[in-house]
Coordinates of C-alpha atoms in Angstrom, one line a residue:
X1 CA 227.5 15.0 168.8
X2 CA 229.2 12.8 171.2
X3 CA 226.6 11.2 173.0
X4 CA 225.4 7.4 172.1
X5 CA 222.1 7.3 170.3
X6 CA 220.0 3.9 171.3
X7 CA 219.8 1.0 168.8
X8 CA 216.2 1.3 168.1
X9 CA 213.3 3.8 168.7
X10 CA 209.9 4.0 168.8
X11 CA 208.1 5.9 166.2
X12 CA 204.8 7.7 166.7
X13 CA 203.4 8.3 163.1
X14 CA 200.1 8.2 162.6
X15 CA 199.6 7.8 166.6
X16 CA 197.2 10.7 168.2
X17 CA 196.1 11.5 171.9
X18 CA 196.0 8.8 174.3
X19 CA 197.3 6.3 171.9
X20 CA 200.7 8.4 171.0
X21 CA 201.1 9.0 174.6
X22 CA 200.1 5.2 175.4
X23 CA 202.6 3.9 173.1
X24 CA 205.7 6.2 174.2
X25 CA 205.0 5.2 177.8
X26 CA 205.1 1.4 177.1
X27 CA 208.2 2.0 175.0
X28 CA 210.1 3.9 177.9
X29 CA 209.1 1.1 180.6
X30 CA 210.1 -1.7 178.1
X31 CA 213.6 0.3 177.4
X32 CA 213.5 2.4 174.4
X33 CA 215.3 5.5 175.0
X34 CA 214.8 7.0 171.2
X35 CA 211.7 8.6 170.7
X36 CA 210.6 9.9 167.2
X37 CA 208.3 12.5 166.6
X38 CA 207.4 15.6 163.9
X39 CA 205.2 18.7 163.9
X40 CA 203.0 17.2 161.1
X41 CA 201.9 14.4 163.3
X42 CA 200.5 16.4 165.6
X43 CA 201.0 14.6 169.0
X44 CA 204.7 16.2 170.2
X45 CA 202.5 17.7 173.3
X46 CA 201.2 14.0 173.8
X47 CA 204.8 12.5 173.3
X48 CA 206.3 15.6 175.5
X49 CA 203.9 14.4 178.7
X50 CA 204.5 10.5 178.7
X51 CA 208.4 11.8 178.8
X52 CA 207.9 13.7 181.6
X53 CA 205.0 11.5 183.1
X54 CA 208.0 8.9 182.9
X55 CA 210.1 10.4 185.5
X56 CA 213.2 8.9 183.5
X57 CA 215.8 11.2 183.4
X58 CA 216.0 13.8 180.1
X59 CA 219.6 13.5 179.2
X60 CA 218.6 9.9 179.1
X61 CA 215.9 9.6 176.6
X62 CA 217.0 10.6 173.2
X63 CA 214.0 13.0 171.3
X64 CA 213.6 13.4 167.2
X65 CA 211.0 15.4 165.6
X66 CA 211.0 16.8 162.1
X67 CA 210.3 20.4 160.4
X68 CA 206.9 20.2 158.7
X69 CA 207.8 19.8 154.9
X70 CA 205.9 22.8 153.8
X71 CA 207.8 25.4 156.1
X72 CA 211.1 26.1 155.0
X73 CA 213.5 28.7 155.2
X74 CA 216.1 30.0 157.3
X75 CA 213.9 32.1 159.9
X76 CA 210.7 29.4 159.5
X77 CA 212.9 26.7 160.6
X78 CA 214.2 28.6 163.7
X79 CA 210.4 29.6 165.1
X80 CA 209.0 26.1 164.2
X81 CA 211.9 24.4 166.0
X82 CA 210.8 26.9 169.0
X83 CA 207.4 25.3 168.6
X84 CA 208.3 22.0 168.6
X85 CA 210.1 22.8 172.0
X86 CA 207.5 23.9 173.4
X87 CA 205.0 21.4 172.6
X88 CA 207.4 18.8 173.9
X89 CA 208.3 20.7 177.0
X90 CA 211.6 20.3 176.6
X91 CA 215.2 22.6 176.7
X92 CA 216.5 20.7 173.7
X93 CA 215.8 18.4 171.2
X94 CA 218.0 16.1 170.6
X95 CA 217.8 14.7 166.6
X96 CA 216.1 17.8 164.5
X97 CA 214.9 17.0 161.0
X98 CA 214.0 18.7 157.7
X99 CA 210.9 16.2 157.3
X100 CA 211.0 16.0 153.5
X101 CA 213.3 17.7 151.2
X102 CA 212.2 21.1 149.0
X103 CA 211.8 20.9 145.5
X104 CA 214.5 23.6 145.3
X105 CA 217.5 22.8 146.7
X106 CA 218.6 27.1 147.3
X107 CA 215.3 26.1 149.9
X108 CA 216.7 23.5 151.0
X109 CA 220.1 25.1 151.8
X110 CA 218.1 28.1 153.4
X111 CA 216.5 26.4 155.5
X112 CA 219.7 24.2 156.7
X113 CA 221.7 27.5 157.8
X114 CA 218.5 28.1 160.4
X115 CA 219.2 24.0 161.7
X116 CA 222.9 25.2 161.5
X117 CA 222.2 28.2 163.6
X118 CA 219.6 25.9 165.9
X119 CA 222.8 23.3 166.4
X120 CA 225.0 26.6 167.6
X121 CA 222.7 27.8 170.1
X122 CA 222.7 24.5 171.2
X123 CA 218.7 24.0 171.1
X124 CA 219.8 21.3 168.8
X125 CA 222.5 18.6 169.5
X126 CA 222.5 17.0 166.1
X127 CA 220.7 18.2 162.9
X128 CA 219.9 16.2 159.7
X129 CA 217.6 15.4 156.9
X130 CA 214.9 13.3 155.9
X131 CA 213.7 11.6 153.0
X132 CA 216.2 13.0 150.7
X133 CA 217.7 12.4 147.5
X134 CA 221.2 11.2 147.3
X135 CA 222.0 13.9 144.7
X136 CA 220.8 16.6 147.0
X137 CA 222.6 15.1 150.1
X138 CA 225.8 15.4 148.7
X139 CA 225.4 18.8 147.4
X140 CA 224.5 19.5 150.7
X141 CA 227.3 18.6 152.7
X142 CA 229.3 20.5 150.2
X143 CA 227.9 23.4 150.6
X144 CA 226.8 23.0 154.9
X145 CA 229.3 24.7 157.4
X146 CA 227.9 21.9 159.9
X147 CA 227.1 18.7 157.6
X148 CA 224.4 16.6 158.2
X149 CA 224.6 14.0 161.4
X150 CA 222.1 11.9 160.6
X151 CA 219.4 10.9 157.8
X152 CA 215.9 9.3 157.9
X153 CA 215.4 7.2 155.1
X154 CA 212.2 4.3 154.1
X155 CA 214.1 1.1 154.5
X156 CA 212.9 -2.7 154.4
X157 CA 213.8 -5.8 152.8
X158 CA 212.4 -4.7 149.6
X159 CA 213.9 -1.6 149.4
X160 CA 217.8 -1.9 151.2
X161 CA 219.1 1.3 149.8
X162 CA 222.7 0.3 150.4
X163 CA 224.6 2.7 148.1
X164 CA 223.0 5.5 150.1
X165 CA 223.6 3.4 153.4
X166 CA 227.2 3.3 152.0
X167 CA 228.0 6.8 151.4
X168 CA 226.4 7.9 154.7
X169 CA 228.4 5.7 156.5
X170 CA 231.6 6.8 154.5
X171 CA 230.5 10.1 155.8
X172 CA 229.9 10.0 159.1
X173 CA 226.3 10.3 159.2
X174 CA 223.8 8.0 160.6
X175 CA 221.0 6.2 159.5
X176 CA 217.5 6.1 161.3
X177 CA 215.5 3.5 159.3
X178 CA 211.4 3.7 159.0
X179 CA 209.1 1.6 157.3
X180 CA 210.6 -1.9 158.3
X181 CA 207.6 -3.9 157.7
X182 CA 207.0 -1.8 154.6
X183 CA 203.2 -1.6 155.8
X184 CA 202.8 -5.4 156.9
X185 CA 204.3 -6.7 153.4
X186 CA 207.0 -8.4 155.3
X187 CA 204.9 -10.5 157.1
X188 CA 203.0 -11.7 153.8
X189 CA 206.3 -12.8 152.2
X190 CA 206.8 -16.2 152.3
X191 CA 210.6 -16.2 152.2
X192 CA 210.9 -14.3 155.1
X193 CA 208.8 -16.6 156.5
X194 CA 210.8 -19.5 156.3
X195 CA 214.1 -17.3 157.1
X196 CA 212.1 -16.6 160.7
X197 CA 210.7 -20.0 160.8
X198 CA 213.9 -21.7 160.6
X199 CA 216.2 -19.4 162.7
X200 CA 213.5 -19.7 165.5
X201 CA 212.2 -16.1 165.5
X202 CA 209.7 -13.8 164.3
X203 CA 209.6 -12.2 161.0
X204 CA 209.6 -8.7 162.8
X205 CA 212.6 -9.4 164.8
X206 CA 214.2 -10.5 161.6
X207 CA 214.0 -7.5 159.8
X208 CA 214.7 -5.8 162.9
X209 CA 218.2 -7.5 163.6
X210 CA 218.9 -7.4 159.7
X211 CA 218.7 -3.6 159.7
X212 CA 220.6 -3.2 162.7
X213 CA 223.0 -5.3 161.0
X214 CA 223.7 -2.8 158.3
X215 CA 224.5 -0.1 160.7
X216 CA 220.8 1.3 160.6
X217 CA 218.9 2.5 163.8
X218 CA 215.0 0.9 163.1
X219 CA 212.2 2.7 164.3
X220 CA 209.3 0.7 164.9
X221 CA 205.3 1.8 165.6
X222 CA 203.0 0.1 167.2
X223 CA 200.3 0.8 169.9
X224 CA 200.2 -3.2 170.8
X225 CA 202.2 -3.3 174.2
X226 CA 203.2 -6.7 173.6
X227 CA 204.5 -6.2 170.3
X228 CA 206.1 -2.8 171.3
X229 CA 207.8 -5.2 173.9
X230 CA 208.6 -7.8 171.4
X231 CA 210.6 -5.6 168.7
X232 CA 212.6 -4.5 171.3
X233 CA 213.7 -7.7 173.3
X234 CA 214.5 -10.4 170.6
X235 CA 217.0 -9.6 168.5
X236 CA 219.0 -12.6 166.9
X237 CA 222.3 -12.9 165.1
X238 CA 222.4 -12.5 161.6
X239 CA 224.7 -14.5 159.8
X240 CA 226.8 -14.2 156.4
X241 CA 224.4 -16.6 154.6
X242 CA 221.0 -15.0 156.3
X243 CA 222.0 -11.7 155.3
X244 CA 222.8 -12.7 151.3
X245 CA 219.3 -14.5 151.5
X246 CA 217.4 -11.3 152.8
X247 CA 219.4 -9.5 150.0
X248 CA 217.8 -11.1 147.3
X249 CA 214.5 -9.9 148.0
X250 CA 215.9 -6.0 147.3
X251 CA 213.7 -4.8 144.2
X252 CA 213.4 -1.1 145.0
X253 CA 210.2 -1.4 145.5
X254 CA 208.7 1.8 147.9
X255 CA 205.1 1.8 150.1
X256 CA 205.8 5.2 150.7
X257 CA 206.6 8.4 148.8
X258 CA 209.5 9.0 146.9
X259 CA 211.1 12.2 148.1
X260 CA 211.6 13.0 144.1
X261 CA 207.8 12.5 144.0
X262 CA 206.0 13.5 146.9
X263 CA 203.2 16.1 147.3
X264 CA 204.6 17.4 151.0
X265 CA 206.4 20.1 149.4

């Protein structure tokens, strides 16, 4: 995939009928240009209409949805992605996603060689994998014909996840981040705090520029049109001694499921 993804998007989890649509509208007139999605949040028709209610062109608005986790399979993934293209409207979709990883990883692979076939007709220009173990990732682009372009991964101050940042980027695949705020935590923690406080910004737009720092897309969620607005036009610098101060807050500590743990599958 050649074409430039945006450096943040706009996430729509948990967001249903006029408040998914509301919030990918505001994000497309503030700027954003990625737009995330997946079946199991059941608002890609909503998201597909604020696109084309937009009247911004489509090869200029970047779309990711996701496989539901409990369909897998070679043919499963080929008709759901057919589903998700219709729901959205759309000829393509741009970022395609196994949502969460199988239990068994012969599933897992089975259900890749349908996104492999998905990428070759082209209904797909860049395939990858979501909330995934390290161990199954790199099984996986042994054994792909058409590795993995990109991986969505829980990421935040608390959790940095910088040995699988590392070999993703020693890959070539890129990282889509969710969970920055790691459900409002950040704001609660007083070291960030004073990190925002004294480099004249907010803690969201802290976190924001720190994972952008590390090479990481952030997607962000919100139905607030000021604070949609706000994530995406103050991004700061962040220096050498900022980033080892944010580093120190890394205990590994999830808010959401992990994918060797999780009852999606």
């Amino acid at each position: 995939m050649n074409r430039i993804i945006p450096p943040i998007g706009i996430g729509t989890f948990l967001l249903e009928g006029t408040d998914a649509y509301g919030s990918v509208i505001t994000a497309l007139e503030t700027g954003y240009r990625l737009i995330d999605t997946a079946a199991v949040y059941n608002n890609e028709k909503e998201v597909g209409k604020a696109i084309t209610d937009s009247k911004i062109n489509r090869q200029d608005i970047c779309i990711s949805t996701k496989l539901y986790a409990k369909k897998t399979g070679y043919h499963t993934a080929i008709k759901e992605c057919r589903e998700s293209l219709k729901n959205l409207k759309v000829e393509y979709i741009d970022l395609y996603f196994i949502h969460w990883m199988p239990r068994k990883y012969e599933e897992l692979l089975d259900t890749w060689r349908g996104f492999e076939y998905l990428y070759e007709q082209d209904l797909c220009k860049a395939i990858g994998v979501c909330n995934i173990t390290l161990f199954y990732l790199d099984k996986l682009m042994k054994d792909a014909k058409i590795p993995p372009m990109f991986c969505q991964i829980e990421l935040h101050p608390f959790l940095q996840q910088e040995i699988f940042i590392e070999y993703c980027q020693q890959h070539k695949i890129k990282v889509i981040g969710y969970g920055l705020f790691a459900k409002g935590h950040v704001f609660q923690n007083d070291k960030l705090q004073q990190l925002a406080m004294k480099n004249n910004t907010t803690v969201a737009n802290l976190v924001l520029s720190w994972a952008q720092m590390q090479g990481v897309i952030p997607l962000v969620k919100s139905k607030n049109e000021e604070r949609i607005k706000s994530n995406f036009l103050n991004n700061i610098e962040i220096s050498a001694e900022l980033l080892s101060d944010i580093r120190i807050l890394n205990d590994g500590i999830r808010v959401y499921r992990d994918p060797e743990n999780n009852p999606y599958v």
